[in-house]
PDB file of C-alpha atoms in Angstrom:
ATOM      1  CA  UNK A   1     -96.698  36.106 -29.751  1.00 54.00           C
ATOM      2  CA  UNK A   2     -93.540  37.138 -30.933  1.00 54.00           C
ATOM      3  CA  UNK A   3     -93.437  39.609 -33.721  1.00 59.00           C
ATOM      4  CA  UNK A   4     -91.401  37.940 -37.322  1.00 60.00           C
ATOM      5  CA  UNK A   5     -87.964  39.287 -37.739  1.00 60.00           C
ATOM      6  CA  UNK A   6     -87.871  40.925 -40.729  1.00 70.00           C
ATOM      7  CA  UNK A   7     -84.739  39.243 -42.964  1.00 69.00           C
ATOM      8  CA  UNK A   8     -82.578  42.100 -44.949  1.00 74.00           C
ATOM      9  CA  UNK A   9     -81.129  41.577 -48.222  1.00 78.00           C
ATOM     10  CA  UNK A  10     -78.000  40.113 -46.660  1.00 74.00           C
ATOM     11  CA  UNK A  11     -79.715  37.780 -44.461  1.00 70.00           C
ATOM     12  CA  UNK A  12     -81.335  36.791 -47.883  1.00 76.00           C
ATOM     13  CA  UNK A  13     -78.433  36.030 -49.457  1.00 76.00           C
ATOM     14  CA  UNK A  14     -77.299  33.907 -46.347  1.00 75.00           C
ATOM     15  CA  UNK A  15     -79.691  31.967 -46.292  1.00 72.00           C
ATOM     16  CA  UNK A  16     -79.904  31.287 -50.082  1.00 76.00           C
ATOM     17  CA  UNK A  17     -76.246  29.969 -49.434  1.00 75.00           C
ATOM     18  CA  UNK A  18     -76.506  27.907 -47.025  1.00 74.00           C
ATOM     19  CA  UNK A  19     -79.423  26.290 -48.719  1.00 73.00           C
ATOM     20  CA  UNK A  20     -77.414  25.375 -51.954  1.00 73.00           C
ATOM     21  CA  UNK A  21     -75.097  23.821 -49.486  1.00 72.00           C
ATOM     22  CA  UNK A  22     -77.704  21.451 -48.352  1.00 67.00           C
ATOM     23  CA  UNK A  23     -78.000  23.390 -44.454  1.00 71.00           C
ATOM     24  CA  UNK A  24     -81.321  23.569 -42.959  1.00 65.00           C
ATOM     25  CA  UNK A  25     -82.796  26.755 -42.056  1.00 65.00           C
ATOM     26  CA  UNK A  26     -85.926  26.287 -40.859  1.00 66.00           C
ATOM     27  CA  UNK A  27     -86.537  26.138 -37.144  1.00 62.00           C
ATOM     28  CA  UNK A  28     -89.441  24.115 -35.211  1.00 63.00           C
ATOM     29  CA  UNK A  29     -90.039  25.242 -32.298  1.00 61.00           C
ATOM     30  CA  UNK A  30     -91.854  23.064 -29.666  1.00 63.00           C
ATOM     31  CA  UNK A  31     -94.369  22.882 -26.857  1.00 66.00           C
ATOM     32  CA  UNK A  32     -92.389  23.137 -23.641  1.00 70.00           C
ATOM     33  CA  UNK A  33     -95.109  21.791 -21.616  1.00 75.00           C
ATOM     34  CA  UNK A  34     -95.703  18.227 -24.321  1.00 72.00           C
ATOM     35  CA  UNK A  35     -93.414  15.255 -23.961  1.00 76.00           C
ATOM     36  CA  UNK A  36     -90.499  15.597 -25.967  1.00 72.00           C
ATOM     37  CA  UNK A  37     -90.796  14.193 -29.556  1.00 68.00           C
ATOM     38  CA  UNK A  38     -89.466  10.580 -30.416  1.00 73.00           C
ATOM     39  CA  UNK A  39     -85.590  10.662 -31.045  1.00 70.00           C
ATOM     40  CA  UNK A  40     -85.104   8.621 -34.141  1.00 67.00           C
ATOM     41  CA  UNK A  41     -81.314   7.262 -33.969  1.00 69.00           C
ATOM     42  CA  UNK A  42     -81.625   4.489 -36.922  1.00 71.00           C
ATOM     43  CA  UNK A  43     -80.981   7.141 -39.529  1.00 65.00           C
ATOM     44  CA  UNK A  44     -77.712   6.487 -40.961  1.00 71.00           C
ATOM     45  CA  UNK A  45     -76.180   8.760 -44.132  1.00 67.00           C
ATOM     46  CA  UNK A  46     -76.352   7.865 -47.771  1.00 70.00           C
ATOM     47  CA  UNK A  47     -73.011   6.095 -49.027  1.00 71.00           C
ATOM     48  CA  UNK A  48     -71.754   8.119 -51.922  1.00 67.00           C
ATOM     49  CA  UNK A  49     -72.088   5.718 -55.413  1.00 65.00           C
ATOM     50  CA  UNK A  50     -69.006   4.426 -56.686  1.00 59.00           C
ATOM     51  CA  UNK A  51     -67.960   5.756 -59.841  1.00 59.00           C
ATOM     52  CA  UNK A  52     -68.510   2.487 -62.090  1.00 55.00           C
ATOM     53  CA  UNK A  53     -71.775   1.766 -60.156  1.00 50.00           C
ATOM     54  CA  UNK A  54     -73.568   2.315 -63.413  1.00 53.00           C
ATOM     55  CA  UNK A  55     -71.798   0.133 -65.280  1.00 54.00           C
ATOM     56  CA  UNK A  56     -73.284  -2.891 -65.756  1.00 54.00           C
ATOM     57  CA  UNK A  57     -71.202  -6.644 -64.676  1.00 55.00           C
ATOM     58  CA  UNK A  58     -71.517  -7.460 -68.517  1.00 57.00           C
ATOM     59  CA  UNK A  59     -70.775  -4.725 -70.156  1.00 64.00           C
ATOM     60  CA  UNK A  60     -66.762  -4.508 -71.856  1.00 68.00           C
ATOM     61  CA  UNK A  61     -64.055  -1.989 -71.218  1.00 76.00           C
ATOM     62  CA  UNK A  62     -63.355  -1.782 -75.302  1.00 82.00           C
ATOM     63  CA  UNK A  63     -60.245   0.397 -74.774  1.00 84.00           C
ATOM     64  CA  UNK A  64     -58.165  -1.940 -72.627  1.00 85.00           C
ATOM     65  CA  UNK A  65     -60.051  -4.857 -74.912  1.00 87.00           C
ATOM     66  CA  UNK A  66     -57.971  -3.260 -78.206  1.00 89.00           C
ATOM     67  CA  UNK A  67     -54.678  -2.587 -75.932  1.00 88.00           C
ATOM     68  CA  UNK A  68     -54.486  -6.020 -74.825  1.00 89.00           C
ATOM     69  CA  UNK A  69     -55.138  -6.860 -78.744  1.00 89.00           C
ATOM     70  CA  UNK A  70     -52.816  -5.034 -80.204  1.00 89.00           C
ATOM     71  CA  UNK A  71     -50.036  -6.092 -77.635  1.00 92.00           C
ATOM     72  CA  UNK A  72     -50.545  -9.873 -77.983  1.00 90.00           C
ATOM     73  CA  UNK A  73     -50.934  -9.197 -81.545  1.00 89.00           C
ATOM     74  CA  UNK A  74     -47.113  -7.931 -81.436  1.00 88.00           C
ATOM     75  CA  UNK A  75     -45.818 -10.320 -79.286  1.00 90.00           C
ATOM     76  CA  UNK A  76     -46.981 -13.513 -81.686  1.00 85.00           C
ATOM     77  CA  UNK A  77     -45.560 -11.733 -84.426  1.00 84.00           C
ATOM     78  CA  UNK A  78     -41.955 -11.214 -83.157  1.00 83.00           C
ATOM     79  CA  UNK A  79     -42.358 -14.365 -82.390  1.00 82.00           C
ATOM     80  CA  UNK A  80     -43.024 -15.993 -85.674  1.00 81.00           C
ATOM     81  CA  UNK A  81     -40.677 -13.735 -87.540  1.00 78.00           C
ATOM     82  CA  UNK A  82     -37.565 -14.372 -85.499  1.00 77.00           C
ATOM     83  CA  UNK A  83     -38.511 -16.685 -82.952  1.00 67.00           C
ATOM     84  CA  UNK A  84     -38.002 -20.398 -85.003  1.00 59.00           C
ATOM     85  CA  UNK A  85     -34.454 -18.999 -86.455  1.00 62.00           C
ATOM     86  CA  UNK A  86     -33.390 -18.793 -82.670  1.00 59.00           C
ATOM     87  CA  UNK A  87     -34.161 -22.013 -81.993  1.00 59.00           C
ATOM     88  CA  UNK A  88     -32.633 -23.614 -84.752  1.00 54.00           C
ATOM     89  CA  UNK A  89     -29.819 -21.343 -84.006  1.00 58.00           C
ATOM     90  CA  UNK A  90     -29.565 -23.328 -80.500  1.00 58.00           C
ATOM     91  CA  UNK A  91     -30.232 -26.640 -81.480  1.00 60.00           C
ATOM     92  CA  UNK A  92     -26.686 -26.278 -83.818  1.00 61.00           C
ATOM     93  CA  UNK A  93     -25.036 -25.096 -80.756  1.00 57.00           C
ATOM     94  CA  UNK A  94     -26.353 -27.698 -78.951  1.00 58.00           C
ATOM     95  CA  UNK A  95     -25.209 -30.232 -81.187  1.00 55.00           C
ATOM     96  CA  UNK A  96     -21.602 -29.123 -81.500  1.00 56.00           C
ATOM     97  CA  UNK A  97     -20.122 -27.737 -78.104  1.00 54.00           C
ATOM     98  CA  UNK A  98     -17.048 -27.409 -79.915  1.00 54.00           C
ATOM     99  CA  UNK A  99     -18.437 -24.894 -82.039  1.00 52.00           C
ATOM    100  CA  UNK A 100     -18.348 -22.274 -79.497  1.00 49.00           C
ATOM    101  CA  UNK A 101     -14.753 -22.993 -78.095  1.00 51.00           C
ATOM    102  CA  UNK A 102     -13.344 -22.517 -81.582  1.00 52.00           C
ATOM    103  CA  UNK A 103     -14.892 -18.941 -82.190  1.00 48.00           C
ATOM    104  CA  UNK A 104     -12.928 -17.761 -78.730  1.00 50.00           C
ATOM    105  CA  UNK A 105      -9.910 -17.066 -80.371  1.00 58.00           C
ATOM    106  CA  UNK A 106      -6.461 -16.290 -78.537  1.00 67.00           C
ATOM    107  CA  UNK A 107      -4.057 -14.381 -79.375  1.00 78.00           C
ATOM    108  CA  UNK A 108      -0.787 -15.668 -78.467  1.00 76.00           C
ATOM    109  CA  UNK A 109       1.792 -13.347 -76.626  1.00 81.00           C
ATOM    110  CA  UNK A 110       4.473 -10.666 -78.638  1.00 79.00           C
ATOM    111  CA  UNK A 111       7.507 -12.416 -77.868  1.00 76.00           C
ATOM    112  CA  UNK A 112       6.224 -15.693 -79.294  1.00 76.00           C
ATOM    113  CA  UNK A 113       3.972 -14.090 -82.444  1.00 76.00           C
ATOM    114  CA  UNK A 114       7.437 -14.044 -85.057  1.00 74.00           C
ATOM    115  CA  UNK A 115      10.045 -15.638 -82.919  1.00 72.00           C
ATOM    116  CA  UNK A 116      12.172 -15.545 -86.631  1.00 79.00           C
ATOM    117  CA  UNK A 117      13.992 -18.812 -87.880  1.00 86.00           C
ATOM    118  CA  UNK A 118      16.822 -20.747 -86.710  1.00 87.00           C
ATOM    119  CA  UNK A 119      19.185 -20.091 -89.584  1.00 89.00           C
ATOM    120  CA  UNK A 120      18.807 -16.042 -88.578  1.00 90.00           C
ATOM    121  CA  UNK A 121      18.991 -16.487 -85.192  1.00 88.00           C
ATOM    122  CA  UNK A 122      22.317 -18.378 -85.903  1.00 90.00           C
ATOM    123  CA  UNK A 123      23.727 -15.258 -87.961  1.00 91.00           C
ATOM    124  CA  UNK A 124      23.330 -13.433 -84.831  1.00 90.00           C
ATOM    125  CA  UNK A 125      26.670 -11.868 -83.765  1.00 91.00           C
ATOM    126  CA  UNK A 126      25.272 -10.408 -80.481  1.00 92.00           C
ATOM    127  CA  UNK A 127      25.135 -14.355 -78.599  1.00 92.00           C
ATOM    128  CA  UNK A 128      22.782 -12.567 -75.995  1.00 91.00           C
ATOM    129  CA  UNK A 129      20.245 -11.470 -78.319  1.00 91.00           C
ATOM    130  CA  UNK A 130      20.954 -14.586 -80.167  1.00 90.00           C
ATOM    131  CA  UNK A 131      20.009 -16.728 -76.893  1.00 90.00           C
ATOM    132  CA  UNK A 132      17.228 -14.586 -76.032  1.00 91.00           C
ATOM    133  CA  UNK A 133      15.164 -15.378 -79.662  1.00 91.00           C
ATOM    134  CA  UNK A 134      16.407 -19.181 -79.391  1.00 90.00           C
ATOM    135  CA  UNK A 135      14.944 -19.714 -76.251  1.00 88.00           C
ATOM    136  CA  UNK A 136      11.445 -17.488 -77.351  1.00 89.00           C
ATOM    137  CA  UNK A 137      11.313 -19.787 -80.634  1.00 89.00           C
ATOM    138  CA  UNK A 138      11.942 -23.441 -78.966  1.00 88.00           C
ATOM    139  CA  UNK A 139       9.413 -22.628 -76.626  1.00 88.00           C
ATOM    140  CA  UNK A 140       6.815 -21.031 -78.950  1.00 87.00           C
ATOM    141  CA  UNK A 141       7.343 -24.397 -81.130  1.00 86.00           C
ATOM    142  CA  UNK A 142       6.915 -26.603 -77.956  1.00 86.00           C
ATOM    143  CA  UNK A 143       3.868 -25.235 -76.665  1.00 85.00           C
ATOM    144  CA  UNK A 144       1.952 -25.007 -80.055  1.00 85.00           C
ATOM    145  CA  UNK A 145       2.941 -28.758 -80.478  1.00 85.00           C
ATOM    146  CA  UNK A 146       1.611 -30.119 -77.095  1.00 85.00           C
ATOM    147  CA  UNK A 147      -1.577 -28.075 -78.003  1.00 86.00           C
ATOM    148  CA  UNK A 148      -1.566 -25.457 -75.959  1.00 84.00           C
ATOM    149  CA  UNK A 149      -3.107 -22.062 -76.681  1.00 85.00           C
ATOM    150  CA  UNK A 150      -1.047 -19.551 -75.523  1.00 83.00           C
ATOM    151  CA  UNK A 151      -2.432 -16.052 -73.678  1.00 85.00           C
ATOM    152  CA  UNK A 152      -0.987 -12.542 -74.692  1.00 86.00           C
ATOM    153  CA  UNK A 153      -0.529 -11.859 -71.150  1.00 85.00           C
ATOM    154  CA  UNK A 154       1.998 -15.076 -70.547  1.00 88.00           C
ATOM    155  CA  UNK A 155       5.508 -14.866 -69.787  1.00 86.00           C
ATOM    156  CA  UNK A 156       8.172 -17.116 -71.010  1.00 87.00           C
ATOM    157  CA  UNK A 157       7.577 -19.077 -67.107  1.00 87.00           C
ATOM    158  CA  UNK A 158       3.848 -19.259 -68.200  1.00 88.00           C
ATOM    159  CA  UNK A 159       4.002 -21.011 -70.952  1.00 86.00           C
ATOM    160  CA  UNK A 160       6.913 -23.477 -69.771  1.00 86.00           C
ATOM    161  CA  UNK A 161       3.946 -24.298 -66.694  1.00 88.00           C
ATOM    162  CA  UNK A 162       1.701 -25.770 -69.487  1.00 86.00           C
ATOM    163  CA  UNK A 163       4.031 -28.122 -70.942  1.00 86.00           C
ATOM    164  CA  UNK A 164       3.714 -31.384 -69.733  1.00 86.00           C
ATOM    165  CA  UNK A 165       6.405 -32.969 -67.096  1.00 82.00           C
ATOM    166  CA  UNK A 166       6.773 -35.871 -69.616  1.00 79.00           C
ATOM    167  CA  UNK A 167       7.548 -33.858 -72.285  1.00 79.00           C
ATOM    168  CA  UNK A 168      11.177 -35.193 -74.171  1.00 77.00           C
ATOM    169  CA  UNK A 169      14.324 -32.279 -73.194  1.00 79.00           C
ATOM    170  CA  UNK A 170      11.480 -30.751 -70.656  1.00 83.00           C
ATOM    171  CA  UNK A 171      14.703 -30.019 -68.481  1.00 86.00           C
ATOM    172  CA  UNK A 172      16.793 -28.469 -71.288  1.00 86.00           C
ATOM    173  CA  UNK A 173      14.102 -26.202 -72.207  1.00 86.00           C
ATOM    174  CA  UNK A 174      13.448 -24.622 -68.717  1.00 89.00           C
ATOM    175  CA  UNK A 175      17.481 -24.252 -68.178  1.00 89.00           C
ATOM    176  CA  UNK A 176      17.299 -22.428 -71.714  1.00 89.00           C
ATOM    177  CA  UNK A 177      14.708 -20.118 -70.433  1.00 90.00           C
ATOM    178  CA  UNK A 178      15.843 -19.347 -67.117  1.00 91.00           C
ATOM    179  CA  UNK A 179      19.277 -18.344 -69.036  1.00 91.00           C
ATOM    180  CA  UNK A 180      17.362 -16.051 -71.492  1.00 89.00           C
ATOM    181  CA  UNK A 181      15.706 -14.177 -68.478  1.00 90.00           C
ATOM    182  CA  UNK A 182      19.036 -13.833 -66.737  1.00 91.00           C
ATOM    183  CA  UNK A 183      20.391 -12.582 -70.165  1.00 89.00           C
ATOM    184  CA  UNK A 184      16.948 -10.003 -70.171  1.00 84.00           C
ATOM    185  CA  UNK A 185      16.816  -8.708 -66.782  1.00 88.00           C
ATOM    186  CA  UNK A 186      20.595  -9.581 -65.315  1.00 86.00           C
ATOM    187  CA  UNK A 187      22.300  -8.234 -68.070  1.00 84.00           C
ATOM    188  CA  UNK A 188      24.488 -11.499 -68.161  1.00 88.00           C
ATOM    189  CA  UNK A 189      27.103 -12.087 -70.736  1.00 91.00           C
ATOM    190  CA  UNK A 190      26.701 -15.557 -72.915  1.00 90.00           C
ATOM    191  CA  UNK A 191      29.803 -16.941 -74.261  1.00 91.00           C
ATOM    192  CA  UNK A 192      29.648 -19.169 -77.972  1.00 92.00           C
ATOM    193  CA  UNK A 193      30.188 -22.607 -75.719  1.00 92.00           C
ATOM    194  CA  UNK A 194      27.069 -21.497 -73.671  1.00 92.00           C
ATOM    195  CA  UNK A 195      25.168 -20.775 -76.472  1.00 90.00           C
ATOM    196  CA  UNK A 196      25.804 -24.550 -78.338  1.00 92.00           C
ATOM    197  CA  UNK A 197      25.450 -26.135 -75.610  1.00 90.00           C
ATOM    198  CA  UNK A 198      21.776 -24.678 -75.105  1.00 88.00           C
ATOM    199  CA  UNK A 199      21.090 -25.163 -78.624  1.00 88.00           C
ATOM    200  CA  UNK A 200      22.332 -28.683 -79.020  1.00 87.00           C
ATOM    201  CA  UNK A 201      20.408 -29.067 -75.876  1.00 83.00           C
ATOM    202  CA  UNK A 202      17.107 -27.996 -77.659  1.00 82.00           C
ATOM    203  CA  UNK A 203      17.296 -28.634 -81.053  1.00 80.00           C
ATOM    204  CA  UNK A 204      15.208 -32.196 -80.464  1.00 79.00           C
ATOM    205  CA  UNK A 205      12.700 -29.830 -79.521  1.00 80.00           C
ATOM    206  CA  UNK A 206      12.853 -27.820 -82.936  1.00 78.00           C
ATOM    207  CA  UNK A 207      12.154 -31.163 -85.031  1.00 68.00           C
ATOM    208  CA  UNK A 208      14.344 -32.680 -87.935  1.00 59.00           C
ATOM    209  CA  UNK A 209      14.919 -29.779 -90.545  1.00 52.00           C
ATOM    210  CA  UNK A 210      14.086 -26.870 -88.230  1.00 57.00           C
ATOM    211  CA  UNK A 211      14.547 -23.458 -89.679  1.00 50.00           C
TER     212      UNK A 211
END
């Protein structure tokens, strides 16, 4: 018979832990000479619990209960507060499409804003200058009469494109503008005779009594 080991205080505290870490110590020891002992292999390892497996399938999750609460709660009362003034807001838009196309305002361009009147473009000494206003004010006068809303960013040429082709003196206007822009950017001279003729050419265009 073998004689016990004796265990030290080290081996002690070994062995105390490994046992709080769920090893086993102990040893059996068997008889060589017996069969060997029935292998059990249908052991299997406990499944850890989940962490709501106490909870029962009826019981209620209050917090997310009161969330949910207080979030619907805020929803319905945007809702009432401002949500029937919106639609009664779209219904009148609905009901008059023109509405919207008259708060888009434009803003017409600078040449065409104060164009001055006929008698002081007629005092005009300078027949250049004097041609160059004419031809801004006949045209101002027969685009806003035809309808048209004029952008800031048009030219003279521009606004001519919007007039209709069966506009009266159509052709009288365009040879009145295309003489202004040779005045602007050619530097060309304009004689009185010139500057009638455009004028009597255009005046139709300025209506009876045009100032």
């Amino acid at each position: 018979m073998p004689e016990p080991v004796e265990i030290g205080e080290s081996g002690q505290d070994y062995l105390g832990a490994i046992r709080l870490r769920g090893i086993d110590t102990d040893v059996t020891y068997f008889d060589p000479s017996a069969p060997p002992p029935e292998l059990d292999t249908s052991l299997q390892p406990e499944r850890p619990q989940a962490p709501d497996a106490d909870r029962t399938s009826g019981e209620t999750d209050w917090p997310v209960l009161i969330v949910s609460g207080v979030i619907l709660a805020a929803i319905l009362y945007l809702f009432l507060r401002f949500g029937g003034r919106m639609t009664v807001s779209l219904k009148r838009d609905a009901g008059n499409p023109g509405r919207t196309r008259r708060q888009v305002r434009t803003e017409p361009p600078a040449w065409a804003q104060k164009p001055g009147t006929l008698d002081e473009i007629l005092r005009i000494e300078d027949r250049r200058q004097a041609l160059v206003l004419l031809a801004q004010k006949v045209l101002a006068a027969t685009v806003a009469a035809n309808g048209v809303l004029m952008q800031r960013s048009w030219t003279a040429r521009d606004a001519l494109r919007h007039i209709p082709d069966g506009q009266a003196q159509r052709d009288a206007l365009r040879a009145l503008v295309m003489a202004s822009e040779r005045v602007q950017f050619g530097a060309r001279d304009v004689s009185e005779d010139e500057f009638r003729r455009h004028l009597a050419g255009c005046r139709q265009l300025l209506g009876p009594g045009a100032a």
